[in-house]
PDB file of C-alpha atoms in Angstrom:
ATOM      1  CA  MET N   1     124.787-102.993-105.012  1.00 83.00           C
ATOM      2  CA  VAL N   2     127.453-105.050-106.767  1.00 82.00           C
ATOM      3  CA  LEU N   3     126.382-103.647-110.129  1.00 85.00           C
ATOM      4  CA  PHE N   4     126.655-100.102-108.742  1.00 89.00           C
ATOM      5  CA  ASN N   5     130.169-100.778-107.385  1.00 88.00           C
ATOM      6  CA  VAL N   6     131.416-102.308-110.627  1.00 89.00           C
ATOM      7  CA  CYS N   7     129.939 -99.434-112.647  1.00 90.00           C
ATOM      8  CA  LEU N   8     131.514 -96.903-110.281  1.00 92.00           C
ATOM      9  CA  MET N   9     134.902 -98.601-110.625  1.00 93.00           C
ATOM     10  CA  VAL N  10     134.676 -98.524-114.428  1.00 92.00           C
ATOM     11  CA  PHE N  11     133.558 -94.880-114.349  1.00 93.00           C
ATOM     12  CA  ASN N  12     136.487 -93.915-112.113  1.00 93.00           C
ATOM     13  CA  GLY N  13     138.937 -95.682-114.410  1.00 91.00           C
ATOM     14  CA  GLN N  14     137.575 -93.970-117.519  1.00 91.00           C
ATOM     15  CA  PHE N  15     137.492 -90.597-115.785  1.00 93.00           C
ATOM     16  CA  PHE N  16     141.077 -91.121-114.630  1.00 92.00           C
ATOM     17  CA  ALA N  17     142.141 -91.957-118.181  1.00 91.00           C
ATOM     18  CA  ALA N  18     140.411 -89.038-119.899  1.00 90.00           C
ATOM     19  CA  GLY N  19     140.710 -86.408-117.172  1.00 87.00           C
ATOM     20  CA  PRO N  20     143.913 -84.660-118.278  1.00 86.00           C
ATOM     21  CA  ALA N  21     142.713 -84.354-121.886  1.00 84.00           C
ATOM     22  CA  THR N  22     140.784 -81.225-120.932  1.00 86.00           C
ATOM     23  CA  SER N  23     143.705 -79.621-119.129  1.00 87.00           C
ATOM     24  CA  LEU N  24     146.712 -80.338-121.342  1.00 89.00           C
ATOM     25  CA  SER N  25     147.353 -76.621-121.852  1.00 90.00           C
ATOM     26  CA  PHE N  26     147.666 -76.135-118.085  1.00 91.00           C
ATOM     27  CA  LEU N  27     150.107 -79.056-117.842  1.00 90.00           C
ATOM     28  CA  VAL N  28     152.169 -77.643-120.718  1.00 91.00           C
ATOM     29  CA  ARG N  29     152.331 -74.300-118.929  1.00 92.00           C
ATOM     30  CA  ASP N  30     153.042 -75.718-115.453  1.00 90.00           C
ATOM     31  CA  PHE N  31     155.768 -78.140-116.547  1.00 91.00           C
ATOM     32  CA  ARG N  32     157.145 -75.813-119.272  1.00 92.00           C
ATOM     33  CA  VAL N  33     157.124 -78.517-121.945  1.00 93.00           C
ATOM     34  CA  GLY N  34     155.478 -79.036-125.333  1.00 91.00           C
ATOM     35  CA  TYR N  35     152.222 -80.810-126.037  1.00 91.00           C
ATOM     36  CA  GLY N  36     154.130 -83.859-127.251  1.00 90.00           C
ATOM     37  CA  SER N  37     155.563 -84.295-123.762  1.00 92.00           C
ATOM     38  CA  VAL N  38     152.193 -84.314-121.999  1.00 91.00           C
ATOM     39  CA  ALA N  39     150.307 -86.443-124.562  1.00 90.00           C
ATOM     40  CA  PRO N  40     151.503 -89.715-122.968  1.00 91.00           C
ATOM     41  CA  LEU N  41     149.598 -88.747-119.809  1.00 91.00           C
ATOM     42  CA  VAL N  42     146.457 -89.809-121.661  1.00 90.00           C
ATOM     43  CA  SER N  43     147.734 -92.377-124.159  1.00 92.00           C
ATOM     44  CA  CYS N  44     149.767 -94.443-121.688  1.00 93.00           C
ATOM     45  CA  VAL N  45     146.785 -94.809-119.371  1.00 93.00           C
ATOM     46  CA  VAL N  46     144.605 -95.993-122.243  1.00 93.00           C
ATOM     47  CA  LEU N  47     147.355 -98.446-123.195  1.00 94.00           C
ATOM     48  CA  MET N  48     147.486 -99.755-119.621  1.00 95.00           C
ATOM     49  CA  LEU N  49     143.699-100.169-119.575  1.00 92.00           C
ATOM     50  CA  GLY N  50     144.160-102.630-122.434  1.00 92.00           C
ATOM     51  CA  ILE N  51     147.358-104.351-121.331  1.00 94.00           C
ATOM     52  CA  GLY N  52     146.161-104.720-117.745  1.00 94.00           C
ATOM     53  CA  SER N  53     143.383-107.021-118.882  1.00 90.00           C
ATOM     54  CA  LEU N  54     145.996-109.533-119.992  1.00 94.00           C
ATOM     55  CA  ILE N  55     147.212-109.671-116.387  1.00 95.00           C
ATOM     56  CA  TRP N  56     143.973-109.317-114.413  1.00 95.00           C
ATOM     57  CA  ILE N  57     141.871-111.984-116.141  1.00 94.00           C
ATOM     58  CA  PRO N  58     144.311-114.855-115.448  1.00 95.00           C
ATOM     59  CA  THR N  59     144.849-113.466-111.949  1.00 95.00           C
ATOM     60  CA  ALA N  60     141.094-113.551-111.300  1.00 94.00           C
ATOM     61  CA  ASN N  61     140.951-117.139-112.553  1.00 94.00           C
ATOM     62  CA  VAL N  62     143.664-118.159-110.082  1.00 95.00           C
ATOM     63  CA  LEU N  63     142.894-115.992-107.029  1.00 95.00           C
ATOM     64  CA  GLY N  64     139.214-115.232-107.528  1.00 93.00           C
ATOM     65  CA  LYS N  65     137.398-112.162-108.753  1.00 92.00           C
ATOM     66  CA  ARG N  66     136.807-110.534-105.378  1.00 91.00           C
ATOM     67  CA  ILE N  67     140.408-110.505-104.147  1.00 94.00           C
ATOM     68  CA  THR N  68     141.632-109.488-107.595  1.00 95.00           C
ATOM     69  CA  LEU N  69     139.306-106.492-107.673  1.00 93.00           C
ATOM     70  CA  ILE N  70     140.314-105.496-104.145  1.00 94.00           C
ATOM     71  CA  VAL N  71     144.027-105.658-105.003  1.00 96.00           C
ATOM     72  CA  ALA N  72     143.433-103.782-108.249  1.00 96.00           C
ATOM     73  CA  ASN N  73     141.527-101.044-106.423  1.00 95.00           C
ATOM     74  CA  VAL N  74     144.382-100.657-103.946  1.00 97.00           C
ATOM     75  CA  ILE N  75     146.784-100.318-106.890  1.00 97.00           C
ATOM     76  CA  PHE N  76     144.436 -97.803-108.532  1.00 97.00           C
ATOM     77  CA  LEU N  77     144.237 -95.818-105.282  1.00 97.00           C
ATOM     78  CA  ALA N  78     148.041 -95.840-104.973  1.00 98.00           C
ATOM     79  CA  GLY N  79     148.307 -94.547-108.540  1.00 97.00           C
ATOM     80  CA  CYS N  80     145.789 -91.786-107.809  1.00 96.00           C
ATOM     81  CA  ILE N  81     147.639 -90.709-104.676  1.00 97.00           C
ATOM     82  CA  TRP N  82     150.984 -90.791-106.515  1.00 97.00           C
ATOM     83  CA  THR N  83     149.446 -88.663-109.288  1.00 95.00           C
ATOM     84  CA  ILE N  84     148.184 -86.117-106.773  1.00 94.00           C
ATOM     85  CA  GLU N  85     151.588 -85.852-105.102  1.00 95.00           C
ATOM     86  CA  ALA N  86     153.670 -85.829-108.329  1.00 93.00           C
ATOM     87  CA  LYS N  87     156.111 -82.946-108.602  1.00 93.00           C
ATOM     88  CA  SER N  88     157.562 -83.749-112.035  1.00 94.00           C
ATOM     89  CA  LEU N  89     156.148 -84.802-115.366  1.00 94.00           C
ATOM     90  CA  ASN N  90     157.862 -88.201-115.218  1.00 95.00           C
ATOM     91  CA  SER N  91     156.493 -88.826-111.744  1.00 96.00           C
ATOM     92  CA  LEU N  92     153.024 -87.840-112.928  1.00 95.00           C
ATOM     93  CA  LEU N  93     153.335 -90.239-115.850  1.00 95.00           C
ATOM     94  CA  GLY N  94     154.443 -93.065-113.543  1.00 96.00           C
ATOM     95  CA  GLY N  95     151.499 -92.528-111.225  1.00 96.00           C
ATOM     96  CA  ARG N  96     149.078 -92.465-114.147  1.00 96.00           C
ATOM     97  CA  ILE N  97     150.519 -95.687-115.590  1.00 96.00           C
ATOM     98  CA  LEU N  98     150.145 -97.420-112.216  1.00 97.00           C
ATOM     99  CA  GLY N  99     146.614 -96.061-111.813  1.00 96.00           C
ATOM    100  CA  GLY N 100     145.660 -97.161-115.320  1.00 95.00           C
ATOM    101  CA  PHE N 101     146.921-100.656-114.603  1.00 97.00           C
ATOM    102  CA  GLY N 102     144.825-100.874-111.441  1.00 96.00           C
ATOM    103  CA  ALA N 103     141.753 -99.416-113.136  1.00 95.00           C
ATOM    104  CA  SER N 104     141.883-101.964-115.942  1.00 95.00           C
ATOM    105  CA  ALA N 105     140.731-104.792-113.663  1.00 94.00           C
ATOM    106  CA  ALA N 106     137.208-103.443-113.345  1.00 92.00           C
ATOM    107  CA  GLN N 107     136.836-103.340-117.107  1.00 91.00           C
ATOM    108  CA  ALA N 108     138.303-106.797-117.555  1.00 91.00           C
ATOM    109  CA  ILE N 109     136.593-108.643-114.697  1.00 92.00           C
ATOM    110  CA  GLY N 110     133.465-106.520-114.207  1.00 87.00           C
ATOM    111  CA  PRO N 111     131.363-108.230-116.892  1.00 86.00           C
ATOM    112  CA  ALA N 112     132.203-111.646-115.435  1.00 87.00           C
ATOM    113  CA  VAL N 113     131.171-110.485-111.958  1.00 87.00           C
ATOM    114  CA  ILE N 114     127.824-109.213-113.240  1.00 84.00           C
ATOM    115  CA  GLY N 115     127.309-112.309-115.387  1.00 82.00           C
ATOM    116  CA  GLY N 116     128.043-114.542-112.428  1.00 80.00           C
ATOM    117  CA  MET N 117     125.450-112.734-110.340  1.00 77.00           C
ATOM    118  CA  ASN N 118     122.738-113.348-112.931  1.00 67.00           C
ATOM    119  CA  ILE N 119     123.575-117.042-113.113  1.00 63.00           C
ATOM    120  CA  HIS N 120     123.436-117.427-109.333  1.00 58.00           C
ATOM    121  CA  ARG N 121     120.134-115.520-109.148  1.00 59.00           C
ATOM    122  CA  SER N 122     118.617-117.763-111.858  1.00 60.00           C
ATOM    123  CA  ILE N 123     119.765-120.913-110.089  1.00 58.00           C
ATOM    124  CA  HIS N 124     118.340-119.634-106.804  1.00 59.00           C
ATOM    125  CA  LYS N 125     114.960-118.923-108.430  1.00 61.00           C
ATOM    126  CA  LEU N 126     114.901-122.446-109.871  1.00 56.00           C
ATOM    127  CA  ARG N 127     115.519-123.919-106.417  1.00 59.00           C
ATOM    128  CA  VAL N 128     112.765-121.835-104.832  1.00 53.00           C
ATOM    129  CA  PHE N 129     110.141-122.922-107.349  1.00 51.00           C
ATOM    130  CA  LYS N 130     110.996-126.634-107.263  1.00 52.00           C
TER     131      LYS N 130
END
């Protein structure tokens, strides 16, 4: 179940990052701007997916992985809601940056969560057989 949740969180973050790439022409038309103005809607999220790891990994070491992932998911949800309600291109960009920052935690901490589960399962098996 934990593996499914971590994979779902990573999927949502990647989908959030790449989603507008297929609809840039609609955004250009709706906001009446050029393609250069809407390109940051994808690139800034990808940048935040990378930069966010620099924040989330030390945070998980201090606060713990579970609370860090919960906080990050709340931030990701806030970014998604902001993106849905955005009325301007700058507001849309701000919501996507916030969402990308929140989504980056699953990619940064997810492997450690899964790795920790395997270690605990192995230790438990050793105790059972002793």
